[in-house]
Amino acid sequence: MDNSVPEAFIFTKVGTYEGECLNCILERKRRGLKEARLKEARRIYWGYGGIGRGPLHPTNQVQPFVEEWSDSIEVLMGPIEANTNIHPAGECPVPNTPLASEFSVDEENWESLPSGVFVSGSRWALVLDEIRPCDLELDLRDYVVGIGDKKGTPATEYLKGQTSKGALVKANSMNPGRAVQALVAYRARLICPYAVFLE
Protein backbone atom coordinates (compact mmCIF):
# COMPACT_ATOMS: atom_id res chain seq x y z
CA MET A 1 0.00 0.00 0.00
CA ASP A 2 1.49 3.30 -1.10
CA ASN A 3 1.15 5.91 1.67
CA SER A 4 3.62 8.45 0.30
CA VAL A 5 2.44 12.03 -0.30
CA PRO A 6 3.48 13.63 -3.60
CA GLU A 7 4.69 17.23 -3.81
CA ALA A 8 1.80 18.17 -6.12
CA PHE A 9 -1.56 16.43 -6.33
CA ILE A 10 -5.30 16.81 -6.78
CA PHE A 11 -7.27 16.53 -3.54
CA THR A 12 -10.98 15.81 -3.53
CA LYS A 13 -13.54 14.79 -0.97
CA VAL A 14 -15.70 11.88 -2.09
CA GLY A 15 -18.92 10.39 -0.77
CA THR A 16 -22.47 9.25 -1.41
CA TYR A 17 -24.15 10.46 -4.61
CA GLU A 18 -27.89 10.22 -5.27
CA GLY A 19 -28.24 7.42 -2.70
CA GLU A 20 -25.33 5.35 -4.02
CA CYS A 21 -22.64 4.98 -1.34
CA LEU A 22 -18.94 5.42 -1.98
CA ASN A 23 -18.23 1.70 -1.70
CA CYS A 24 -20.71 0.92 -4.47
CA ILE A 25 -19.45 3.78 -6.66
CA LEU A 26 -15.86 2.55 -6.35
CA GLU A 27 -16.83 -1.03 -7.11
CA ARG A 28 -18.76 0.07 -10.19
CA LYS A 29 -15.79 2.08 -11.43
CA ARG A 30 -13.40 -0.85 -10.85
CA ARG A 31 -15.74 -3.24 -12.63
CA GLY A 32 -15.99 -0.93 -15.61
CA LEU A 33 -12.20 -0.64 -15.78
CA LYS A 34 -11.76 -4.41 -15.60
CA GLU A 35 -14.39 -5.12 -18.23
CA ALA A 36 -13.17 -2.52 -20.74
CA ARG A 37 -12.44 -4.41 -23.95
CA LEU A 38 -10.33 -1.81 -25.71
CA LYS A 39 -7.04 -0.55 -24.31
CA GLU A 40 -8.05 3.07 -24.98
CA ALA A 41 -11.22 2.54 -22.95
CA ARG A 42 -9.32 1.28 -19.89
CA ARG A 43 -9.75 4.38 -17.84
CA ILE A 44 -12.07 5.65 -15.15
CA TYR A 45 -14.10 8.83 -15.66
CA TRP A 46 -14.64 10.31 -12.19
CA GLY A 47 -17.43 12.85 -12.57
CA TYR A 48 -17.54 16.03 -10.53
CA GLY A 49 -19.02 19.55 -10.35
CA GLY A 50 -18.80 21.87 -13.25
CA ILE A 51 -20.09 25.26 -12.12
CA GLY A 52 -18.74 28.16 -14.18
CA ARG A 53 -14.98 28.07 -14.01
CA GLY A 54 -14.84 26.69 -10.49
CA PRO A 55 -12.36 24.33 -8.81
CA LEU A 56 -10.60 21.88 -11.13
CA HIS A 57 -11.88 23.32 -14.40
CA PRO A 58 -10.51 20.90 -17.04
CA THR A 59 -8.72 23.35 -19.35
CA ASN A 60 -8.05 26.22 -16.93
CA GLN A 61 -6.73 24.17 -14.02
CA VAL A 62 -6.33 20.41 -14.32
CA GLN A 63 -4.67 20.11 -17.73
CA PRO A 64 -2.21 23.03 -17.19
CA PHE A 65 -1.49 21.81 -13.63
CA VAL A 66 -0.37 18.47 -15.05
CA GLU A 67 1.73 20.21 -17.70
CA GLU A 68 3.43 22.39 -15.10
CA TRP A 69 4.15 19.79 -12.45
CA SER A 70 4.23 16.28 -13.87
CA ASP A 71 2.49 13.87 -16.21
CA SER A 72 2.04 11.52 -13.25
CA ILE A 73 -0.16 13.65 -10.96
CA GLU A 74 -2.17 11.67 -8.45
CA VAL A 75 -5.67 12.24 -7.13
CA LEU A 76 -5.97 11.78 -3.36
CA MET A 77 -9.52 11.05 -2.21
CA GLY A 78 -10.82 11.82 1.26
CA PRO A 79 -14.13 10.14 2.18
CA ILE A 80 -16.69 12.43 3.82
CA GLU A 81 -19.21 9.82 4.93
CA ALA A 82 -19.45 7.74 8.10
CA ASN A 83 -18.86 4.01 7.95
CA THR A 84 -22.55 3.48 8.75
CA ASN A 85 -23.37 4.72 5.24
CA ILE A 86 -21.22 2.08 3.54
CA HIS A 87 -23.04 -0.85 1.97
CA PRO A 88 -21.78 -4.07 0.39
CA ALA A 89 -20.90 -3.47 -3.26
CA GLY A 90 -23.92 -3.67 -5.51
CA GLU A 91 -26.58 -3.11 -2.86
CA CYS A 92 -27.13 0.60 -3.53
CA PRO A 93 -29.48 1.88 -6.21
CA VAL A 94 -27.77 3.32 -9.28
CA PRO A 95 -28.52 7.07 -9.52
CA ASN A 96 -31.55 7.83 -11.66
CA THR A 97 -30.01 10.82 -13.41
CA PRO A 98 -29.17 11.31 -17.09
CA LEU A 99 -25.96 9.63 -18.20
CA ALA A 100 -23.24 11.47 -20.05
CA SER A 101 -22.75 10.09 -23.56
CA GLU A 102 -19.91 12.23 -24.90
CA PHE A 103 -16.68 13.80 -23.68
CA SER A 104 -14.43 16.58 -24.91
CA VAL A 105 -10.89 17.60 -24.03
CA ASP A 106 -11.40 21.20 -25.21
CA GLU A 107 -15.22 21.67 -25.20
CA GLU A 108 -15.13 21.97 -29.00
CA ASN A 109 -14.44 18.48 -30.35
CA TRP A 110 -16.63 15.72 -28.91
CA GLU A 111 -16.31 11.93 -28.85
CA SER A 112 -18.56 9.15 -27.57
CA LEU A 113 -17.74 7.81 -24.14
CA PRO A 114 -16.48 4.21 -24.25
CA SER A 115 -19.10 1.49 -23.88
CA GLY A 116 -19.69 0.59 -20.24
CA VAL A 117 -18.69 4.00 -18.85
CA PHE A 118 -21.30 5.28 -16.41
CA VAL A 119 -21.12 8.96 -15.40
CA SER A 120 -24.20 10.86 -14.28
CA GLY A 121 -24.99 14.29 -12.94
CA SER A 122 -21.59 15.81 -13.75
CA ARG A 123 -20.33 18.31 -16.30
CA TRP A 124 -16.66 17.41 -15.91
CA ALA A 125 -14.64 14.28 -15.16
CA LEU A 126 -11.14 13.44 -14.02
CA VAL A 127 -9.59 10.67 -16.13
CA LEU A 128 -7.98 8.06 -13.88
CA ASP A 129 -6.24 4.74 -13.88
CA GLU A 130 -6.98 2.16 -11.19
CA ILE A 131 -8.30 3.50 -7.86
CA ARG A 132 -6.21 2.03 -5.04
CA PRO A 133 -6.79 2.01 -1.27
CA CYS A 134 -4.36 3.88 0.97
CA ASP A 135 -4.20 5.12 4.52
CA LEU A 136 -2.62 8.50 4.95
CA GLU A 137 -3.29 11.73 6.76
CA LEU A 138 -2.57 15.18 5.36
CA ASP A 139 -2.06 18.28 7.45
CA LEU A 140 -3.56 20.88 5.13
CA ARG A 141 -1.33 23.58 6.67
CA ASP A 142 1.48 22.04 4.60
CA TYR A 143 -0.18 22.83 1.24
CA VAL A 144 -1.32 25.72 -0.92
CA VAL A 145 -3.38 26.00 -4.09
CA GLY A 146 -1.12 25.33 -7.04
CA ILE A 147 -2.91 26.99 -9.96
CA GLY A 148 -5.57 29.52 -10.90
CA ASP A 149 -6.60 32.84 -9.43
CA LYS A 150 -6.34 31.36 -5.91
CA LYS A 151 -2.76 30.17 -6.44
CA GLY A 152 -0.77 30.40 -3.21
CA THR A 153 -3.86 30.38 -0.99
CA PRO A 154 -3.37 28.05 2.00
CA ALA A 155 -5.32 24.83 1.59
CA THR A 156 -6.79 25.38 5.07
CA GLU A 157 -8.49 28.54 3.77
CA TYR A 158 -9.36 27.24 0.33
CA LEU A 159 -11.00 23.95 1.33
CA LYS A 160 -13.79 25.49 3.35
CA GLY A 161 -17.55 25.53 2.99
CA GLN A 162 -18.67 23.99 -0.29
CA THR A 163 -15.18 23.88 -1.81
CA SER A 164 -14.23 20.22 -1.57
CA LYS A 165 -11.48 19.84 -4.15
CA GLY A 166 -8.38 21.55 -5.45
CA ALA A 167 -4.97 21.27 -7.09
CA LEU A 168 -2.49 21.48 -4.20
CA VAL A 169 1.28 21.77 -3.88
CA LYS A 170 3.66 21.60 -0.95
CA ALA A 171 4.04 25.00 0.72
CA ASN A 172 7.49 26.53 1.27
CA SER A 173 6.67 26.65 4.97
CA MET A 174 3.81 25.42 7.14
CA ASN A 175 0.91 27.85 7.37
CA PRO A 176 0.09 29.06 10.88
CA GLY A 177 -2.85 27.91 12.95
CA ARG A 178 -4.14 24.65 14.28
CA ALA A 179 -3.57 21.43 12.40
CA VAL A 180 -6.30 20.64 9.88
CA GLN A 181 -6.21 16.93 9.17
CA ALA A 182 -7.57 15.38 6.00
CA LEU A 183 -7.80 11.60 5.85
CA VAL A 184 -7.10 9.99 2.46
CA ALA A 185 -8.43 6.50 1.84
CA TYR A 186 -8.03 6.16 -1.95
CA ARG A 187 -5.64 7.35 -4.62
CA ALA A 188 -5.41 7.14 -8.40
CA ARG A 189 -3.15 8.51 -11.11
CA LEU A 190 -4.41 10.98 -13.69
CA ILE A 191 -3.96 9.69 -17.22
CA CYS A 192 -4.15 11.55 -20.52
CA PRO A 193 -6.25 13.64 -21.23
CA TYR A 194 -6.43 14.17 -17.41
CA ALA A 195 -9.77 16.00 -17.27
CA VAL A 196 -12.65 16.33 -19.73
CA PHE A 197 -16.00 17.99 -20.30
CA LEU A 198 -19.09 15.79 -20.38
CA GLU A 199 -22.37 16.03 -22.24
XYZ file of C-alpha atoms in Angstrom:
199
model
C 0.000 0.000 0.000
C 1.488 3.303 -1.097
C 1.154 5.913 1.673
C 3.621 8.452 0.298
C 2.443 12.025 -0.299
C 3.476 13.632 -3.605
C 4.687 17.231 -3.810
C 1.805 18.169 -6.119
C -1.561 16.435 -6.334
C -5.305 16.810 -6.775
C -7.271 16.535 -3.542
C -10.980 15.811 -3.529
C -13.539 14.787 -0.966
C -15.702 11.885 -2.087
C -18.923 10.387 -0.768
C -22.473 9.250 -1.413
C -24.146 10.462 -4.607
C -27.892 10.219 -5.265
C -28.239 7.420 -2.701
C -25.325 5.350 -4.015
C -22.644 4.981 -1.342
C -18.943 5.420 -1.983
C -18.229 1.698 -1.696
C -20.715 0.917 -4.472
C -19.453 3.778 -6.657
C -15.859 2.554 -6.355
C -16.831 -1.034 -7.108
C -18.764 0.067 -10.192
C -15.790 2.082 -11.431
C -13.403 -0.848 -10.847
C -15.738 -3.242 -12.633
C -15.988 -0.926 -15.612
C -12.199 -0.644 -15.777
C -11.758 -4.410 -15.599
C -14.386 -5.117 -18.234
C -13.170 -2.525 -20.738
C -12.443 -4.412 -23.951
C -10.330 -1.815 -25.709
C -7.043 -0.546 -24.312
C -8.053 3.073 -24.984
C -11.221 2.538 -22.948
C -9.317 1.277 -19.895
C -9.751 4.383 -17.839
C -12.068 5.651 -15.154
C -14.095 8.828 -15.656
C -14.636 10.314 -12.194
C -17.432 12.849 -12.574
C -17.541 16.030 -10.534
C -19.017 19.547 -10.348
C -18.799 21.871 -13.246
C -20.090 25.256 -12.117
C -18.741 28.161 -14.178
C -14.977 28.072 -14.013
C -14.841 26.687 -10.487
C -12.361 24.335 -8.811
C -10.597 21.875 -11.135
C -11.885 23.322 -14.401
C -10.513 20.897 -17.044
C -8.716 23.347 -19.353
C -8.053 26.221 -16.934
C -6.727 24.172 -14.024
C -6.331 20.408 -14.323
C -4.668 20.115 -17.732
C -2.211 23.033 -17.190
C -1.494 21.806 -13.633
C -0.369 18.470 -15.050
C 1.726 20.214 -17.704
C 3.427 22.394 -15.098
C 4.152 19.791 -12.448
C 4.232 16.284 -13.867
C 2.490 13.873 -16.209
C 2.036 11.522 -13.246
C -0.161 13.646 -10.963
C -2.166 11.667 -8.451
C -5.669 12.239 -7.134
C -5.965 11.780 -3.363
C -9.517 11.046 -2.209
C -10.817 11.821 1.259
C -14.134 10.138 2.176
C -16.692 12.426 3.821
C -19.215 9.822 4.933
C -19.452 7.745 8.102
C -18.858 4.009 7.951
C -22.548 3.476 8.748
C -23.374 4.715 5.242
C -21.219 2.078 3.541
C -23.043 -0.852 1.967
C -21.784 -4.073 0.388
C -20.897 -3.472 -3.257
C -23.915 -3.668 -5.511
C -26.584 -3.107 -2.859
C -27.126 0.602 -3.533
C -29.481 1.884 -6.207
C -27.774 3.316 -9.280
C -28.524 7.070 -9.515
C -31.552 7.826 -11.660
C -30.015 10.820 -13.413
C -29.174 11.309 -17.093
C -25.963 9.635 -18.200
C -23.238 11.470 -20.054
C -22.752 10.090 -23.555
C -19.914 12.234 -24.898
C -16.683 13.803 -23.684
C -14.431 16.577 -24.911
C -10.891 17.602 -24.035
C -11.401 21.197 -25.210
C -15.223 21.669 -25.198
C -15.132 21.970 -28.996
C -14.435 18.480 -30.346
C -16.634 15.722 -28.906
C -16.311 11.932 -28.846
C -18.557 9.154 -27.574
C -17.743 7.811 -24.138
C -16.483 4.207 -24.254
C -19.098 1.489 -23.880
C -19.693 0.587 -20.241
C -18.687 3.996 -18.855
C -21.299 5.283 -16.410
C -21.121 8.957 -15.397
C -24.198 10.859 -14.282
C -24.989 14.293 -12.935
C -21.590 15.807 -13.750
C -20.332 18.314 -16.301
C -16.657 17.415 -15.908
C -14.636 14.282 -15.160
C -11.137 13.443 -14.022
C -9.589 10.670 -16.125
C -7.984 8.055 -13.877
C -6.236 4.736 -13.881
C -6.983 2.157 -11.188
C -8.295 3.496 -7.859
C -6.208 2.034 -5.039
C -6.794 2.010 -1.275
C -4.359 3.877 0.968
C -4.200 5.115 4.518
C -2.619 8.505 4.955
C -3.293 11.734 6.757
C -2.570 15.178 5.364
C -2.059 18.280 7.446
C -3.558 20.884 5.135
C -1.330 23.580 6.672
C 1.479 22.040 4.595
C -0.177 22.829 1.245
C -1.317 25.722 -0.922
C -3.381 26.001 -4.089
C -1.116 25.330 -7.040
C -2.906 26.992 -9.960
C -5.567 29.520 -10.905
C -6.602 32.843 -9.426
C -6.338 31.358 -5.912
C -2.764 30.167 -6.442
C -0.765 30.396 -3.209
C -3.864 30.383 -0.991
C -3.370 28.054 2.005
C -5.324 24.834 1.592
C -6.789 25.378 5.066
C -8.489 28.538 3.773
C -9.359 27.237 0.333
C -10.999 23.950 1.332
C -13.792 25.493 3.347
C -17.554 25.525 2.993
C -18.667 23.985 -0.287
C -15.185 23.879 -1.809
C -14.229 20.223 -1.573
C -11.476 19.845 -4.149
C -8.383 21.552 -5.454
C -4.969 21.270 -7.088
C -2.490 21.478 -4.203
C 1.275 21.766 -3.878
C 3.660 21.604 -0.946
C 4.035 25.004 0.719
C 7.485 26.527 1.274
C 6.666 26.651 4.971
C 3.805 25.422 7.141
C 0.912 27.847 7.368
C 0.090 29.062 10.882
C -2.850 27.912 12.951
C -4.141 24.647 14.278
C -3.566 21.426 12.396
C -6.305 20.641 9.882
C -6.206 16.930 9.172
C -7.574 15.376 6.000
C -7.801 11.600 5.846
C -7.096 9.993 2.462
C -8.433 6.497 1.835
C -8.026 6.164 -1.946
C -5.640 7.346 -4.618
C -5.410 7.142 -8.400
C -3.148 8.508 -11.107
C -4.412 10.982 -13.692
C -3.963 9.692 -17.219
C -4.150 11.551 -20.519
C -6.246 13.642 -21.226
C -6.433 14.165 -17.413
C -9.775 16.002 -17.266
C -12.647 16.329 -19.727
C -15.995 17.990 -20.302
C -19.095 15.792 -20.378
C -22.372 16.032 -22.245
